[in-house]
mmCIF file of C-alpha atoms in Angstrom:
data_model
loop_
_atom_site.group_PDB
_atom_site.id
_atom_site.type_symbol
_atom_site.label_atom_id
_atom_site.label_comp_id
_atom_site.label_asym_id
_atom_site.label_seq_id
_atom_site.Cartn_x
_atom_site.Cartn_y
_atom_site.Cartn_z
ATOM 1 C CA MET A 9 -22.116 30.239 -2.306
ATOM 2 C CA ARG A 10 -25.469 27.583 -4.265
ATOM 3 C CA LYS A 11 -27.960 30.385 -2.409
ATOM 4 C CA PHE A 12 -25.538 33.286 -4.173
ATOM 5 C CA LEU A 13 -25.801 31.480 -7.856
ATOM 6 C CA LEU A 14 -29.428 30.385 -7.773
ATOM 7 C CA LEU A 15 -29.686 34.004 -7.322
ATOM 8 C CA THR A 16 -27.231 34.959 -9.577
ATOM 9 C CA GLY A 17 -28.961 32.599 -11.955
ATOM 10 C CA GLY A 18 -32.919 33.906 -11.637
ATOM 11 C CA PHE A 19 -31.806 37.439 -11.721
ATOM 12 C CA ILE A 20 -30.288 36.858 -14.946
ATOM 13 C CA ALA A 21 -32.674 34.281 -16.736
ATOM 14 C CA ALA A 22 -35.213 37.158 -15.710
ATOM 15 C CA CYS A 23 -33.678 39.990 -17.620
ATOM 16 C CA VAL A 24 -33.841 38.215 -20.139
ATOM 17 C CA ALA A 25 -36.997 36.718 -19.889
ATOM 18 C CA LEU A 26 -38.250 40.438 -19.605
ATOM 19 C CA ALA A 27 -36.749 41.626 -22.817
ATOM 20 C CA LEU A 28 -37.818 39.569 -24.838
ATOM 21 C CA VAL A 29 -41.502 39.978 -23.542
ATOM 22 C CA GLY A 30 -42.257 40.504 -26.633
ATOM 23 C CA PRO A 31 -41.577 38.109 -29.282
ATOM 24 C CA LEU A 32 -43.081 35.636 -26.603
ATOM 25 C CA ALA A 33 -46.480 37.743 -26.793
ATOM 26 C CA GLY A 34 -46.021 37.903 -30.424
ATOM 27 C CA LEU A 35 -45.636 33.891 -30.185
ATOM 28 C CA LEU A 36 -48.836 33.638 -27.569
ATOM 29 C CA PHE A 37 -50.697 34.762 -31.118
ATOM 30 C CA SER A 38 -48.852 33.124 -33.554
ATOM 31 C CA GLY A 39 -50.774 30.109 -31.215
ATOM 32 C CA LEU A 40 -54.386 31.546 -31.555
ATOM 33 C CA PHE A 41 -54.193 31.960 -35.004
ATOM 34 C CA VAL A 42 -52.689 28.531 -35.103
ATOM 35 C CA ALA A 43 -55.259 26.925 -32.932
ATOM 36 C CA LEU A 44 -58.502 29.474 -34.133
ATOM 37 C CA GLY A 45 -57.339 27.965 -37.814
ATOM 38 C CA MET A 46 -57.118 24.138 -36.874
ATOM 39 C CA HIS A 47 -60.451 24.731 -34.968
ATOM 40 C CA PHE A 48 -62.481 26.250 -37.286
ATOM 41 C CA TYR A 49 -60.738 25.034 -40.450
ATOM 42 C CA ILE A 50 -62.322 21.423 -38.939
ATOM 43 C CA ALA A 51 -66.298 22.703 -38.511
ATOM 44 C CA SER A 52 -66.407 24.353 -42.003
ATOM 45 C CA LYS A 53 -68.046 22.892 -44.143
ATOM 46 C CA SER A 54 -67.950 25.388 -47.662
ATOM 47 C CA THR A 55 -64.056 25.154 -49.686
ATOM 48 C CA PHE A 56 -64.013 28.265 -49.587
ATOM 49 C CA GLY A 57 -64.508 29.094 -45.448
ATOM 50 C CA LYS A 58 -61.798 26.053 -45.609
ATOM 51 C CA ILE A 59 -59.368 28.013 -47.720
ATOM 52 C CA ILE A 60 -59.739 31.054 -45.314
ATOM 53 C CA TRP A 61 -58.708 29.388 -42.257
ATOM 54 C CA PHE A 62 -55.935 27.219 -43.659
ATOM 55 C CA THR A 63 -54.521 31.142 -45.208
ATOM 56 C CA VAL A 64 -55.070 31.893 -41.276
ATOM 57 C CA GLY A 65 -53.334 29.603 -39.519
ATOM 58 C CA LEU A 66 -50.764 29.598 -42.095
ATOM 59 C CA MET A 67 -50.560 32.909 -41.442
ATOM 60 C CA GLY A 68 -50.294 32.274 -37.451
ATOM 61 C CA VAL A 69 -47.542 29.439 -38.708
ATOM 62 C CA LEU A 70 -45.483 31.374 -40.678
ATOM 63 C CA SER A 71 -45.564 34.246 -37.413
ATOM 64 C CA ALA A 72 -44.471 31.781 -34.772
ATOM 65 C CA ILE A 73 -41.586 31.079 -36.962
ATOM 66 C CA SER A 74 -40.409 34.822 -37.145
ATOM 67 C CA ASN A 75 -40.510 33.851 -33.523
ATOM 68 C CA ILE A 76 -38.092 32.341 -32.889
ATOM 69 C CA PRO A 77 -36.668 34.972 -29.961
ATOM 70 C CA ALA A 78 -39.621 33.376 -27.980
ATOM 71 C CA MET A 79 -38.307 30.390 -27.480
ATOM 72 C CA VAL A 80 -35.376 31.875 -25.368
ATOM 73 C CA GLY A 81 -37.128 33.667 -23.799
ATOM 74 C CA LEU A 82 -39.416 29.961 -22.901
ATOM 75 C CA ALA A 83 -36.406 28.974 -21.955
ATOM 76 C CA ALA A 84 -35.631 31.055 -19.469
ATOM 77 C CA ILE A 85 -38.260 31.001 -18.268
ATOM 78 C CA ALA A 86 -37.986 26.605 -17.485
ATOM 79 C CA ILE A 87 -34.684 27.848 -16.002
ATOM 80 C CA ILE A 88 -36.540 30.288 -13.336
ATOM 81 C CA TYR A 89 -39.030 27.167 -13.011
ATOM 82 C CA VAL A 90 -35.911 25.026 -12.417
ATOM 83 C CA ILE A 91 -34.602 27.796 -9.371
ATOM 84 C CA CYS A 92 -37.433 28.523 -7.767
ATOM 85 C CA LYS A 93 -37.893 24.681 -6.612
ATOM 86 C CA LYS A 94 -34.231 23.807 -6.119
ATOM 87 C CA TRP A 95 -34.538 27.138 -3.973
ATOM 88 C CA ASN A 96 -37.004 25.461 -2.328
ATOM 89 C CA ASN A 97 -34.944 21.968 -1.736
ATOM 90 C CA GLU A 98 -37.067 20.180 -3.998
ATOM 91 C CA ASP A 99 -37.235 18.052 -6.511
ATOM 92 C CA VAL A 100 -37.247 19.302 -10.170
ATOM 93 C CA LYS A 101 -39.261 16.366 -11.923
ATOM 94 C CA ILE A 102 -39.960 16.289 -15.413
ATOM 95 C CA PRO A 103 -43.402 14.779 -17.461
ATOM 96 C CA THR A 104 -42.086 12.370 -19.909
ATOM 97 C CA ILE A 105 -44.116 10.259 -21.947
ATOM 98 C CA GLU A 106 -43.892 6.230 -20.827
ATOM 99 C CA ALA A 107 -45.144 3.661 -23.435
ATOM 100 C CA LYS A 108 -47.547 1.677 -20.924
ATOM 101 C CA GLU A 109 -48.196 -2.854 -21.922
ATOM 102 C CA GLU A 110 -51.003 -3.357 -20.317
ATOM 103 C CA ASP A 111 -51.662 -7.374 -20.259
ATOM 104 C CA PRO A 112 -55.270 -7.017 -21.552
ATOM 105 C CA PHE A 113 -55.362 -10.811 -18.724
ATOM 106 C CA THR A 114 -53.604 -9.216 -16.165
ATOM 107 C CA ASN A 115 -57.138 -7.344 -15.579
ATOM 108 C CA PHE A 116 -58.862 -9.708 -15.936
ATOM 109 C CA GLU A 117 -57.260 -12.310 -13.686
ATOM 110 C CA LYS A 118 -57.500 -9.644 -10.957
ATOM 111 C CA GLU A 119 -61.463 -9.088 -11.771
ATOM 112 C CA TRP A 120 -61.769 -12.630 -11.055
ATOM 113 C CA SER A 121 -59.968 -13.342 -7.899
ATOM 114 C CA ASN A 122 -62.767 -10.112 -6.958
ATOM 115 C CA LEU A 123 -65.129 -12.563 -8.055
ATOM 116 C CA THR A 124 -64.356 -15.680 -6.758
ATOM 117 C CA LYS A 125 -63.823 -14.172 -3.483
#
């Protein structure tokens, strides 16, 4: 029964993802325009060049906002990924950003103990 539910959920998510290929492609090109605009804005020396590349980046941002349905497509792709992992009985690990507080003296103590050996 579990495999059947995974198969059904995967099929539905695949249909949603395939139905939203157009907005996903639009979101991809929008991200490309934003990345190009940012890259060349930073590299540009002239004010005119900065205005042009800012405009290109702004068009990319506005285009990305208009592709809100692509977020549903991204969620469907993520669901397909989770279902594939569950199908193979693998753990799904979502990466998180953890703040590591390292004591600078801990590293010093390790190095000092290596030196005194």
